[in-house]
JSON list of C-alpha atoms and ligand atoms in Angstrom, two decimals:
[
{"chain": "U", "resi": 1, "resn": "MET", "atom": "CA", "xyz": [15.95, 3.25, -4.96]},
{"chain": "U", "resi": 2, "resn": "ARG", "atom": "CA", "xyz": [12.56, 2.53, -6.52]},
{"chain": "U", "resi": 3, "resn": "MET", "atom": "CA", "xyz": [10.52, -0.16, -4.86]},
{"chain": "U", "resi": 4, "resn": "ILE", "atom": "CA", "xyz": [7.05, -1.62, -4.75]},
{"chain": "U", "resi": 5, "resn": "LEU", "atom": "CA", "xyz": [5.43, -3.06, -1.64]},
{"chain": "U", "resi": 6, "resn": "LEU", "atom": "CA", "xyz": [3.05, -5.82, -2.63]},
{"chain": "U", "resi": 7, "resn": "GLY", "atom": "CA", "xyz": [0.70, -7.78, -0.39]},
{"chain": "U", "resi": 8, "resn": "PRO", "atom": "CA", "xyz": [-2.92, -8.07, 0.72]},
{"chain": "U", "resi": 9, "resn": "PRO", "atom": "CA", "xyz": [-4.70, -5.41, 2.79]},
{"chain": "U", "resi": 10, "resn": "GLY", "atom": "CA", "xyz": [-3.48, -5.61, 6.38]},
{"chain": "U", "resi": 11, "resn": "ALA", "atom": "CA", "xyz": [-0.13, -7.21, 5.48]},
{"chain": "U", "resi": 12, "resn": "GLY", "atom": "CA", "xyz": [1.77, -4.25, 6.92]},
{"chain": "U", "resi": 13, "resn": "LYS", "atom": "CA", "xyz": [2.80, -2.45, 3.72]},
{"chain": "U", "resi": 14, "resn": "GLY", "atom": "CA", "xyz": [1.89, 0.99, 5.05]},
{"chain": "U", "resi": 15, "resn": "THR", "atom": "CA", "xyz": [3.77, 0.54, 8.32]},
{"chain": "U", "resi": 16, "resn": "GLN", "atom": "CA", "xyz": [6.88, -0.80, 6.58]},
{"chain": "U", "resi": 17, "resn": "ALA", "atom": "CA", "xyz": [6.68, 1.91, 3.90]},
{"chain": "U", "resi": 18, "resn": "LYS", "atom": "CA", "xyz": [6.82, 4.60, 6.59]},
{"chain": "U", "resi": 19, "resn": "MET", "atom": "CA", "xyz": [9.90, 2.98, 8.15]},
{"chain": "U", "resi": 20, "resn": "LEU", "atom": "CA", "xyz": [11.59, 2.68, 4.75]},
{"chain": "U", "resi": 21, "resn": "LYS", "atom": "CA", "xyz": [10.77, 6.31, 3.99]},
{"chain": "U", "resi": 22, "resn": "GLU", "atom": "CA", "xyz": [12.56, 7.43, 7.17]},
{"chain": "U", "resi": 23, "resn": "LYS", "atom": "CA", "xyz": [15.51, 5.14, 6.56]},
{"chain": "U", "resi": 24, "resn": "PHE", "atom": "CA", "xyz": [16.14, 5.99, 2.90]},
{"chain": "U", "resi": 25, "resn": "ARG", "atom": "CA", "xyz": [14.67, 9.51, 2.80]},
{"chain": "U", "resi": 26, "resn": "ILE", "atom": "CA", "xyz": [12.53, 8.79, -0.22]},
{"chain": "U", "resi": 27, "resn": "PRO", "atom": "CA", "xyz": [8.78, 9.39, -0.45]},
{"chain": "U", "resi": 28, "resn": "GLN", "atom": "CA", "xyz": [6.11, 6.82, 0.30]},
{"chain": "U", "resi": 29, "resn": "ILE", "atom": "CA", "xyz": [3.48, 6.95, -2.42]},
{"chain": "U", "resi": 30, "resn": "SER", "atom": "CA", "xyz": [0.26, 5.33, -1.28]},
{"chain": "U", "resi": 31, "resn": "THR", "atom": "CA", "xyz": [-2.59, 5.43, -3.78]},
{"chain": "U", "resi": 32, "resn": "GLY", "atom": "CA", "xyz": [-4.96, 4.57, -0.90]},
{"chain": "U", "resi": 33, "resn": "ASP", "atom": "CA", "xyz": [-3.81, 7.67, 1.05]},
{"chain": "U", "resi": 34, "resn": "ILE", "atom": "CA", "xyz": [-4.05, 9.89, -2.05]},
{"chain": "U", "resi": 35, "resn": "LEU", "atom": "CA", "xyz": [-7.57, 8.63, -2.75]},
{"chain": "U", "resi": 36, "resn": "ARG", "atom": "CA", "xyz": [-8.69, 8.95, 0.90]},
{"chain": "U", "resi": 37, "resn": "LYS", "atom": "CA", "xyz": [-7.49, 12.56, 0.88]},
{"chain": "U", "resi": 38, "resn": "ALA", "atom": "CA", "xyz": [-9.44, 13.21, -2.31]},
{"chain": "U", "resi": 39, "resn": "VAL", "atom": "CA", "xyz": [-12.56, 11.74, -0.66]},
{"chain": "U", "resi": 40, "resn": "ALA", "atom": "CA", "xyz": [-12.04, 13.88, 2.46]},
{"chain": "U", "resi": 41, "resn": "ASP", "atom": "CA", "xyz": [-11.62, 16.98, 0.25]},
{"chain": "U", "resi": 42, "resn": "ASN", "atom": "CA", "xyz": [-14.74, 15.97, -1.65]},
{"chain": "U", "resi": 43, "resn": "SER", "atom": "CA", "xyz": [-12.93, 16.67, -4.93]},
{"chain": "U", "resi": 44, "resn": "GLU", "atom": "CA", "xyz": [-14.20, 15.36, -8.27]},
{"chain": "U", "resi": 45, "resn": "LEU", "atom": "CA", "xyz": [-11.67, 12.51, -8.02]},
{"chain": "U", "resi": 46, "resn": "GLY", "atom": "CA", "xyz": [-12.79, 11.74, -4.47]},
{"chain": "U", "resi": 47, "resn": "GLN", "atom": "CA", "xyz": [-16.45, 11.65, -5.42]},
{"chain": "U", "resi": 48, "resn": "GLU", "atom": "CA", "xyz": [-15.69, 9.21, -8.21]},
{"chain": "U", "resi": 49, "resn": "ALA", "atom": "CA", "xyz": [-13.39, 7.02, -6.10]},
{"chain": "U", "resi": 50, "resn": "LYS", "atom": "CA", "xyz": [-15.60, 6.83, -3.00]},
{"chain": "U", "resi": 51, "resn": "THR", "atom": "CA", "xyz": [-18.16, 4.29, -4.25]},
{"chain": "U", "resi": 52, "resn": "TYR", "atom": "CA", "xyz": [-15.42, 1.89, -5.32]},
{"chain": "U", "resi": 53, "resn": "MET", "atom": "CA", "xyz": [-13.53, 2.28, -2.05]},
{"chain": "U", "resi": 54, "resn": "ASP", "atom": "CA", "xyz": [-16.60, 1.89, 0.15]},
{"chain": "U", "resi": 55, "resn": "GLY", "atom": "CA", "xyz": [-17.43, -1.34, -1.66]},
{"chain": "U", "resi": 56, "resn": "GLY", "atom": "CA", "xyz": [-13.89, -2.70, -1.36]},
{"chain": "U", "resi": 57, "resn": "ARG", "atom": "CA", "xyz": [-13.49, -2.63, -5.14]},
{"chain": "U", "resi": 58, "resn": "LEU", "atom": "CA", "xyz": [-10.61, -1.20, -7.13]},
{"chain": "U", "resi": 59, "resn": "VAL", "atom": "CA", "xyz": [-10.81, 2.31, -8.49]},
{"chain": "U", "resi": 60, "resn": "PRO", "atom": "CA", "xyz": [-10.55, 2.13, -12.32]},
{"chain": "U", "resi": 61, "resn": "ASP", "atom": "CA", "xyz": [-7.03, 1.66, -13.67]},
{"chain": "U", "resi": 62, "resn": "ASP", "atom": "CA", "xyz": [-6.93, 4.83, -15.80]},
{"chain": "U", "resi": 63, "resn": "ILE", "atom": "CA", "xyz": [-7.61, 7.02, -12.74]},
{"chain": "U", "resi": 64, "resn": "VAL", "atom": "CA", "xyz": [-4.86, 5.56, -10.51]},
{"chain": "U", "resi": 65, "resn": "ILE", "atom": "CA", "xyz": [-2.36, 5.26, -13.37]},
{"chain": "U", "resi": 66, "resn": "GLU", "atom": "CA", "xyz": [-2.72, 8.97, -14.11]},
{"chain": "U", "resi": 67, "resn": "LEU", "atom": "CA", "xyz": [-2.28, 9.81, -10.40]},
{"chain": "U", "resi": 68, "resn": "ILE", "atom": "CA", "xyz": [0.95, 7.83, -10.26]},
{"chain": "U", "resi": 69, "resn": "ARG", "atom": "CA", "xyz": [2.27, 9.18, -13.57]},
{"chain": "U", "resi": 70, "resn": "GLU", "atom": "CA", "xyz": [1.99, 12.70, -12.25]},
{"chain": "U", "resi": 71, "resn": "ARG", "atom": "CA", "xyz": [3.30, 11.87, -8.78]},
{"chain": "U", "resi": 72, "resn": "ILE", "atom": "CA", "xyz": [6.52, 10.07, -9.79]},
{"chain": "U", "resi": 73, "resn": "LYS", "atom": "CA", "xyz": [7.53, 13.01, -11.98]},
{"chain": "U", "resi": 74, "resn": "GLU", "atom": "CA", "xyz": [7.73, 15.30, -8.96]},
{"chain": "U", "resi": 75, "resn": "ASP", "atom": "CA", "xyz": [11.18, 16.43, -7.79]},
{"chain": "U", "resi": 76, "resn": "ASP", "atom": "CA", "xyz": [11.10, 14.56, -4.48]},
{"chain": "U", "resi": 77, "resn": "CYS", "atom": "CA", "xyz": [11.05, 11.28, -6.44]},
{"chain": "U", "resi": 78, "resn": "ASP", "atom": "CA", "xyz": [14.40, 11.99, -8.11]},
{"chain": "U", "resi": 79, "resn": "SER", "atom": "CA", "xyz": [16.33, 9.62, -5.86]},
{"chain": "U", "resi": 80, "resn": "GLY", "atom": "CA", "xyz": [13.57, 7.05, -5.63]},
{"chain": "U", "resi": 81, "resn": "PHE", "atom": "CA", "xyz": [10.20, 6.20, -4.10]},
{"chain": "U", "resi": 82, "resn": "ILE", "atom": "CA", "xyz": [8.26, 3.48, -2.31]},
{"chain": "U", "resi": 83, "resn": "LEU", "atom": "CA", "xyz": [5.02, 2.49, -3.99]},
{"chain": "U", "resi": 84, "resn": "ASP", "atom": "CA", "xyz": [2.52, 1.27, -1.40]},
{"chain": "U", "resi": 85, "resn": "GLY", "atom": "CA", "xyz": [-0.72, -0.15, -2.80]},
{"chain": "U", "resi": 86, "resn": "PHE", "atom": "CA", "xyz": [0.19, 0.43, -6.45]},
{"chain": "U", "resi": 87, "resn": "PRO", "atom": "CA", "xyz": [0.22, -1.40, -8.84]},
{"chain": "U", "resi": 88, "resn": "ARG", "atom": "CA", "xyz": [-2.77, -3.58, -8.04]},
{"chain": "U", "resi": 89, "resn": "THR", "atom": "CA", "xyz": [-3.55, -4.99, -11.50]},
{"chain": "U", "resi": 90, "resn": "ILE", "atom": "CA", "xyz": [-1.46, -6.28, -14.38]},
{"chain": "U", "resi": 91, "resn": "VAL", "atom": "CA", "xyz": [-2.55, -3.27, -16.48]},
{"chain": "U", "resi": 92, "resn": "GLN", "atom": "CA", "xyz": [-1.29, -0.89, -13.76]},
{"chain": "U", "resi": 93, "resn": "ALA", "atom": "CA", "xyz": [2.03, -2.76, -13.62]},
{"chain": "U", "resi": 94, "resn": "GLU", "atom": "CA", "xyz": [2.45, -2.62, -17.39]},
{"chain": "U", "resi": 95, "resn": "LYS", "atom": "CA", "xyz": [1.66, 1.08, -17.53]},
{"chain": "U", "resi": 96, "resn": "LEU", "atom": "CA", "xyz": [4.04, 1.77, -14.67]},
{"chain": "U", "resi": 97, "resn": "SER", "atom": "CA", "xyz": [6.84, -0.03, -16.55]},
{"chain": "U", "resi": 98, "resn": "GLU", "atom": "CA", "xyz": [6.06, 1.98, -19.70]},
{"chain": "U", "resi": 99, "resn": "THR", "atom": "CA", "xyz": [6.09, 5.28, -17.81]},
{"chain": "U", "resi": 100, "resn": "LEU", "atom": "CA", "xyz": [9.37, 4.50, -16.06]},
{"chain": "U", "resi": 101, "resn": "GLU", "atom": "CA", "xyz": [10.90, 3.37, -19.34]},
{"chain": "U", "resi": 102, "resn": "THR", "atom": "CA", "xyz": [10.14, 6.72, -20.97]},
{"chain": "U", "resi": 103, "resn": "MET", "atom": "CA", "xyz": [11.98, 8.32, -18.02]},
{"chain": "U", "resi": 104, "resn": "GLY", "atom": "CA", "xyz": [14.95, 5.94, -18.46]},
{"chain": "U", "resi": 105, "resn": "LEU", "atom": "CA", "xyz": [14.14, 4.29, -15.11]},
{"chain": "U", "resi": 106, "resn": "ASP", "atom": "CA", "xyz": [13.05, 0.92, -13.74]},
{"chain": "U", "resi": 107, "resn": "ILE", "atom": "CA", "xyz": [11.79, -0.67, -10.52]},
{"chain": "U", "resi": 108, "resn": "ASP", "atom": "CA", "xyz": [14.65, -2.13, -8.45]},
{"chain": "U", "resi": 109, "resn": "THR", "atom": "CA", "xyz": [12.79, -4.41, -6.03]},
{"chain": "U", "resi": 110, "resn": "VAL", "atom": "CA", "xyz": [9.29, -5.66, -5.33]},
{"chain": "U", "resi": 111, "resn": "ILE", "atom": "CA", "xyz": [8.75, -6.82, -1.77]},
{"chain": "U", "resi": 112, "resn": "ASP", "atom": "CA", "xyz": [5.86, -9.20, -1.29]},
{"chain": "U", "resi": 113, "resn": "PHE", "atom": "CA", "xyz": [4.42, -9.51, 2.23]},
{"chain": "U", "resi": 114, "resn": "GLU", "atom": "CA", "xyz": [2.96, -12.96, 2.92]},
{"chain": "U", "resi": 115, "resn": "VAL", "atom": "CA", "xyz": [0.31, -13.18, 5.65]},
{"chain": "U", "resi": 116, "resn": "ASP", "atom": "CA", "xyz": [-2.50, -15.77, 5.91]},
{"chain": "U", "resi": 117, "resn": "SER", "atom": "CA", "xyz": [-6.04, -14.54, 5.44]},
{"chain": "U", "resi": 118, "resn": "GLN", "atom": "CA", "xyz": [-7.38, -15.33, 8.96]},
{"chain": "U", "resi": 119, "resn": "GLU", "atom": "CA", "xyz": [-4.58, -13.20, 10.43]},
{"chain": "U", "resi": 120, "resn": "LEU", "atom": "CA", "xyz": [-5.39, -10.40, 7.96]},
{"chain": "U", "resi": 121, "resn": "ILE", "atom": "CA", "xyz": [-9.05, -10.36, 9.01]},
{"chain": "U", "resi": 122, "resn": "THR", "atom": "CA", "xyz": [-8.05, -10.17, 12.71]},
{"chain": "U", "resi": 123, "resn": "ARG", "atom": "CA", "xyz": [-5.64, -7.32, 11.99]},
{"chain": "U", "resi": 124, "resn": "LEU", "atom": "CA", "xyz": [-8.02, -5.28, 9.85]},
{"chain": "U", "resi": 125, "resn": "THR", "atom": "CA", "xyz": [-11.08, -5.59, 12.07]},
{"chain": "U", "resi": 126, "resn": "GLY", "atom": "CA", "xyz": [-9.11, -4.34, 15.10]},
{"chain": "U", "resi": 127, "resn": "ARG", "atom": "CA", "xyz": [-7.19, -1.65, 13.26]},
{"chain": "U", "resi": 128, "resn": "SER", "atom": "CA", "xyz": [-7.38, 2.07, 13.95]},
{"chain": "U", "resi": 129, "resn": "THR", "atom": "CA", "xyz": [-5.70, 4.67, 11.79]},
{"chain": "U", "resi": 130, "resn": "CYS", "atom": "CA", "xyz": [-4.39, 8.15, 12.39]},
{"chain": "U", "resi": 131, "resn": "PRO", "atom": "CA", "xyz": [-5.84, 10.73, 10.00]},
{"chain": "U", "resi": 132, "resn": "GLY", "atom": "CA", "xyz": [-2.91, 13.06, 10.76]},
{"chain": "U", "resi": 133, "resn": "CYS", "atom": "CA", "xyz": [0.23, 11.02, 10.11]},
{"chain": "U", "resi": 134, "resn": "GLY", "atom": "CA", "xyz": [-1.18, 7.72, 8.82]},
{"chain": "U", "resi": 135, "resn": "ALA", "atom": "CA", "xyz": [0.17, 5.63, 11.73]},
{"chain": "U", "resi": 136, "resn": "MET", "atom": "CA", "xyz": [-1.68, 2.41, 12.38]},
{"chain": "U", "resi": 137, "resn": "PHE", "atom": "CA", "xyz": [-2.63, 0.80, 15.70]},
{"chain": "U", "resi": 138, "resn": "HIS", "atom": "CA", "xyz": [-4.43, -2.35, 16.78]},
{"chain": "U", "resi": 139, "resn": "GLY", "atom": "CA", "xyz": [-6.73, -2.80, 19.77]},
{"chain": "U", "resi": 140, "resn": "THR", "atom": "CA", "xyz": [-4.85, -5.84, 21.11]},
{"chain": "U", "resi": 141, "resn": "THR", "atom": "CA", "xyz": [-1.54, -6.25, 19.30]},
{"chain": "U", "resi": 142, "resn": "ARG", "atom": "CA", "xyz": [-0.43, -2.61, 19.01]},
{"chain": "U", "resi": 143, "resn": "PRO", "atom": "CA", "xyz": [-2.58, -0.41, 21.22]},
{"chain": "U", "resi": 144, "resn": "PRO", "atom": "CA", "xyz": [-1.84, 3.32, 21.35]},
{"chain": "U", "resi": 145, "resn": "LYS", "atom": "CA", "xyz": [-0.44, 4.57, 24.69]},
{"chain": "U", "resi": 146, "resn": "GLN", "atom": "CA", "xyz": [-3.62, 6.57, 25.25]},
{"chain": "U", "resi": 147, "resn": "SER", "atom": "CA", "xyz": [-6.83, 4.98, 23.98]},
{"chain": "U", "resi": 148, "resn": "GLY", "atom": "CA", "xyz": [-8.03, 6.54, 20.71]},
{"chain": "U", "resi": 149, "resn": "VAL", "atom": "CA", "xyz": [-5.09, 8.95, 20.40]},
{"chain": "U", "resi": 150, "resn": "CYS", "atom": "CA", "xyz": [-2.12, 8.72, 18.02]},
{"chain": "U", "resi": 151, "resn": "ASP", "atom": "CA", "xyz": [1.21, 8.15, 19.84]},
{"chain": "U", "resi": 152, "resn": "PHE", "atom": "CA", "xyz": [3.08, 10.19, 17.24]},
{"chain": "U", "resi": 153, "resn": "CYS", "atom": "CA", "xyz": [1.02, 13.28, 16.45]},
{"chain": "U", "resi": 154, "resn": "GLY", "atom": "CA", "xyz": [-1.78, 13.27, 19.04]},
{"chain": "U", "resi": 155, "resn": "ALA", "atom": "CA", "xyz": [-4.63, 13.17, 16.49]},
{"chain": "U", "resi": 156, "resn": "LYS", "atom": "CA", "xyz": [-7.84, 11.29, 17.25]},
{"chain": "U", "resi": 157, "resn": "LEU", "atom": "CA", "xyz": [-7.70, 7.76, 15.76]},
{"chain": "U", "resi": 158, "resn": "TYR", "atom": "CA", "xyz": [-10.51, 6.48, 13.56]},
{"chain": "U", "resi": 159, "resn": "GLN", "atom": "CA", "xyz": [-11.57, 3.19, 12.02]},
{"chain": "U", "resi": 160, "resn": "ARG", "atom": "CA", "xyz": [-11.42, 3.23, 8.23]},
{"chain": "U", "resi": 161, "resn": "PRO", "atom": "CA", "xyz": [-14.91, 2.78, 6.77]},
{"chain": "U", "resi": 162, "resn": "ASP", "atom": "CA", "xyz": [-13.62, -0.10, 4.61]},
{"chain": "U", "resi": 163, "resn": "ASP", "atom": "CA", "xyz": [-12.18, -1.93, 7.66]},
{"chain": "U", "resi": 164, "resn": "ASN", "atom": "CA", "xyz": [-15.47, -3.73, 8.34]},
{"chain": "U", "resi": 165, "resn": "ARG", "atom": "CA", "xyz": [-15.96, -7.48, 7.96]},
{"chain": "U", "resi": 166, "resn": "GLU", "atom": "CA", "xyz": [-17.99, -7.44, 4.74]},
{"chain": "U", "resi": 167, "resn": "THR", "atom": "CA", "xyz": [-15.75, -4.98, 2.91]},
{"chain": "U", "resi": 168, "resn": "ILE", "atom": "CA", "xyz": [-12.61, -6.72, 4.18]},
{"chain": "U", "resi": 169, "resn": "ARG", "atom": "CA", "xyz": [-13.85, -10.00, 2.68]},
{"chain": "U", "resi": 170, "resn": "LYS", "atom": "CA", "xyz": [-14.40, -8.24, -0.66]},
{"chain": "U", "resi": 171, "resn": "ARG", "atom": "CA", "xyz": [-10.96, -6.55, -0.53]},
{"chain": "U", "resi": 172, "resn": "LEU", "atom": "CA", "xyz": [-9.26, -9.89, 0.11]},
{"chain": "U", "resi": 173, "resn": "GLU", "atom": "CA", "xyz": [-11.16, -11.48, -2.78]},
{"chain": "U", "resi": 174, "resn": "VAL", "atom": "CA", "xyz": [-10.18, -8.61, -5.08]},
{"chain": "U", "resi": 175, "resn": "TYR", "atom": "CA", "xyz": [-6.58, -9.00, -3.95]},
{"chain": "U", "resi": 176, "resn": "GLU", "atom": "CA", "xyz": [-6.54, -12.72, -4.84]},
{"chain": "U", "resi": 177, "resn": "ASN", "atom": "CA", "xyz": [-8.15, -12.19, -8.23]},
{"chain": "U", "resi": 178, "resn": "GLU", "atom": "CA", "xyz": [-6.60, -8.94, -9.42]},
{"chain": "U", "resi": 179, "resn": "THR", "atom": "CA", "xyz": [-3.40, -8.28, -7.46]},
{"chain": "U", "resi": 180, "resn": "ALA", "atom": "CA", "xyz": [-1.87, -11.64, -6.53]},
{"chain": "U", "resi": 181, "resn": "PRO", "atom": "CA", "xyz": [-1.06, -12.34, -10.23]},
{"chain": "U", "resi": 182, "resn": "LEU", "atom": "CA", "xyz": [1.48, -9.50, -9.95]},
{"chain": "U", "resi": 183, "resn": "LYS", "atom": "CA", "xyz": [3.72, -11.88, -7.99]},
{"chain": "U", "resi": 184, "resn": "ASP", "atom": "CA", "xyz": [4.29, -13.92, -11.14]},
{"chain": "U", "resi": 185, "resn": "PHE", "atom": "CA", "xyz": [4.60, -10.76, -13.23]},
{"chain": "U", "resi": 186, "resn": "TYR", "atom": "CA", "xyz": [7.50, -9.50, -11.12]},
{"chain": "U", "resi": 187, "resn": "ARG", "atom": "CA", "xyz": [8.97, -12.96, -10.43]},
{"chain": "U", "resi": 188, "resn": "GLN", "atom": "CA", "xyz": [9.36, -13.44, -14.18]},
{"chain": "U", "resi": 189, "resn": "ARG", "atom": "CA", "xyz": [11.22, -10.13, -14.33]},
{"chain": "U", "resi": 190, "resn": "GLY", "atom": "CA", "xyz": [13.55, -11.16, -11.49]},
{"chain": "U", "resi": 191, "resn": "LYS", "atom": "CA", "xyz": [12.29, -8.43, -9.14]},
{"chain": "U", "resi": 192, "resn": "LEU", "atom": "CA", "xyz": [10.20, -10.31, -6.56]},
{"chain": "U", "resi": 193, "resn": "LYS", "atom": "CA", "xyz": [11.42, -10.86, -3.01]},
{"chain": "U", "resi": 194, "resn": "SER", "atom": "CA", "xyz": [9.16, -12.33, -0.32]},
{"chain": "U", "resi": 195, "resn": "VAL", "atom": "CA", "xyz": [8.92, -11.52, 3.36]},
{"chain": "U", "resi": 196, "resn": "GLN", "atom": "CA", "xyz": [6.97, -13.47, 6.00]},
{"chain": "U", "resi": 197, "resn": "GLY", "atom": "CA", "xyz": [4.77, -10.71, 7.40]},
{"chain": "U", "resi": 198, "resn": "ARG", "atom": "CA", "xyz": [4.54, -12.23, 10.91]},
{"chain": "U", "resi": 199, "resn": "GLY", "atom": "CA", "xyz": [6.35, -11.06, 14.04]},
{"chain": "U", "resi": 200, "resn": "THR", "atom": "CA", "xyz": [6.93, -7.55, 15.32]},
{"chain": "U", "resi": 201, "resn": "VAL", "atom": "CA", "xyz": [7.13, -4.61, 12.93]},
{"chain": "U", "resi": 202, "resn": "GLU", "atom": "CA", "xyz": [10.84, -4.35, 13.78]},
{"chain": "U", "resi": 203, "resn": "GLU", "atom": "CA", "xyz": [11.47, -8.03, 12.95]},
{"chain": "U", "resi": 204, "resn": "ILE", "atom": "CA", "xyz": [9.71, -7.65, 9.63]},
{"chain": "U", "resi": 205, "resn": "PHE", "atom": "CA", "xyz": [11.64, -4.45, 8.94]},
{"chain": "U", "resi": 206, "resn": "SER", "atom": "CA", "xyz": [14.96, -6.29, 9.47]},
{"chain": "U", "resi": 207, "resn": "GLN", "atom": "CA", "xyz": [13.90, -8.89, 6.91]},
{"chain": "U", "resi": 208, "resn": "VAL", "atom": "CA", "xyz": [12.97, -6.10, 4.48]},
{"chain": "U", "resi": 209, "resn": "LEU", "atom": "CA", "xyz": [16.31, -4.35, 4.95]},
{"chain": "U", "resi": 210, "resn": "ARG", "atom": "CA", "xyz": [18.21, -7.59, 4.33]},
{"chain": "U", "resi": 211, "resn": "LEU", "atom": "CA", "xyz": [16.39, -7.97, 1.02]},
{"chain": "U", "resi": 212, "resn": "VAL", "atom": "CA", "xyz": [16.82, -4.37, -0.03]},
{"chain": "U", "resi": 213, "resn": "ASN", "atom": "CA", "xyz": [20.52, -4.07, 0.80]},
{"chain": "L", "resi": 1, "resn": "AMP", "atom": "P1", "xyz": [-5.44, 0.85, 0.58]},
{"chain": "L", "resi": 1, "resn": "AMP", "atom": "O1", "xyz": [-5.32, 2.00, 1.52]},
{"chain": "L", "resi": 1, "resn": "AMP", "atom": "O2", "xyz": [-4.19, 0.61, -0.20]},
{"chain": "L", "resi": 1, "resn": "AMP", "atom": "O3", "xyz": [-5.97, -0.40, 1.25]},
{"chain": "L", "resi": 1, "resn": "AMP", "atom": "O4", "xyz": [-6.55, 1.27, -0.50]},
{"chain": "L", "resi": 1, "resn": "AMP", "atom": "C1", "xyz": [-7.88, 1.57, -0.12]},
{"chain": "L", "resi": 1, "resn": "AMP", "atom": "C2", "xyz": [-8.79, 1.51, -1.34]},
{"chain": "L", "resi": 1, "resn": "AMP", "atom": "O5", "xyz": [-8.36, 2.50, -2.30]},
{"chain": "L", "resi": 1, "resn": "AMP", "atom": "C3", "xyz": [-8.79, 0.19, -2.10]},
{"chain": "L", "resi": 1, "resn": "AMP", "atom": "O6", "xyz": [-9.66, -0.77, -1.54]},
{"chain": "L", "resi": 1, "resn": "AMP", "atom": "C4", "xyz": [-9.23, 0.66, -3.49]},
{"chain": "L", "resi": 1, "resn": "AMP", "atom": "O7", "xyz": [-10.62, 0.92, -3.52]},
{"chain": "L", "resi": 1, "resn": "AMP", "atom": "C5", "xyz": [-8.52, 2.01, -3.63]},
{"chain": "L", "resi": 1, "resn": "AMP", "atom": "N1", "xyz": [-7.16, 1.84, -4.22]},
{"chain": "L", "resi": 1, "resn": "AMP", "atom": "C6", "xyz": [-5.97, 2.09, -3.62]},
{"chain": "L", "resi": 1, "resn": "AMP", "atom": "N2", "xyz": [-4.96, 1.84, -4.46]},
{"chain": "L", "resi": 1, "resn": "AMP", "atom": "C7", "xyz": [-5.51, 1.42, -5.63]},
{"chain": "L", "resi": 1, "resn": "AMP", "atom": "C8", "xyz": [-4.99, 0.98, -6.87]},
{"chain": "L", "resi": 1, "resn": "AMP", "atom": "N3", "xyz": [-3.67, 0.93, -7.11]},
{"chain": "L", "resi": 1, "resn": "AMP", "atom": "N4", "xyz": [-5.87, 0.62, -7.83]},
{"chain": "L", "resi": 1, "resn": "AMP", "atom": "C9", "xyz": [-7.19, 0.70, -7.63]},
{"chain": "L", "resi": 1, "resn": "AMP", "atom": "N5", "xyz": [-7.76, 1.06, -6.48]},
{"chain": "L", "resi": 1, "resn": "AMP", "atom": "C10", "xyz": [-6.93, 1.44, -5.48]}
]
C-alpha cells in the first residue's frame, strides 16, 4: 500500500502515520524528520535546509524530490510506504508520479486531514516532540505522563524551533498557497479521501482505516 498523508502542519499526519506504520508494517517517510536529522547532524543538506525550515518556508523542490527518489527505492519500501509531509507542491507531486511510473507503481490513496486554522495554531503552540521516537504531546490535550519526558522511549521532550507563533503563521500561509492545491491535483486523479481531523487520535485513526480498507 502506497499512501500520502496530506494536510496542514499540526493536522495530525505524523501521529496517524506512526499508527499506520505499526498497523500495516510499512515505513513512514517524513521529509520533515529526514531534514531535521540532517540539521542535527550538521550535514551539507542540513546546513542548506536549516534557513528555510527556521523561516517556515519550503526547502527547494529539487532537494526534497531527490531525497524521496532515493528513499522509495530502498528495500523496506517494497510492500509500500506512507508519505508524511511530501509532496508539498505540484512540482513535487508531478515528479513523484513520474518516479513511481518508471518503477511501474502508483499511489493508492491520498488522505487529506481537515482541521481549522485556529485549532492548528493552538495545537502547534502547545506541542512538544520527542527527539528519540518522534512521538508528539500537547501541554493540555495530550500531556505526557511525566512532564517533559516521552511516554514511549523516555527521551527528554523539546519544542520544535519552528513551532513558534510567527513561524507557524508562515507555515500555514505556505500550506494554503503551495500545498492545498494538491487536493485538486489528487481529486482529479480519483485518489483523494478526506478525514475530519478532530476528536481523539483513535477516533481519527478509525476514520482513516475505514477509508484505506
Ligand atoms: P514538517 O515536519 O513536515 O512540518 O516539516 C518541517 C519543515 O521541513 C517544513 O516547514 C519545511 O521547511 C521542510 N519540509 C518538510 N517537507 C518538505 C517538503 N516536502 N518540501 C519542502 N520542504 C519541506
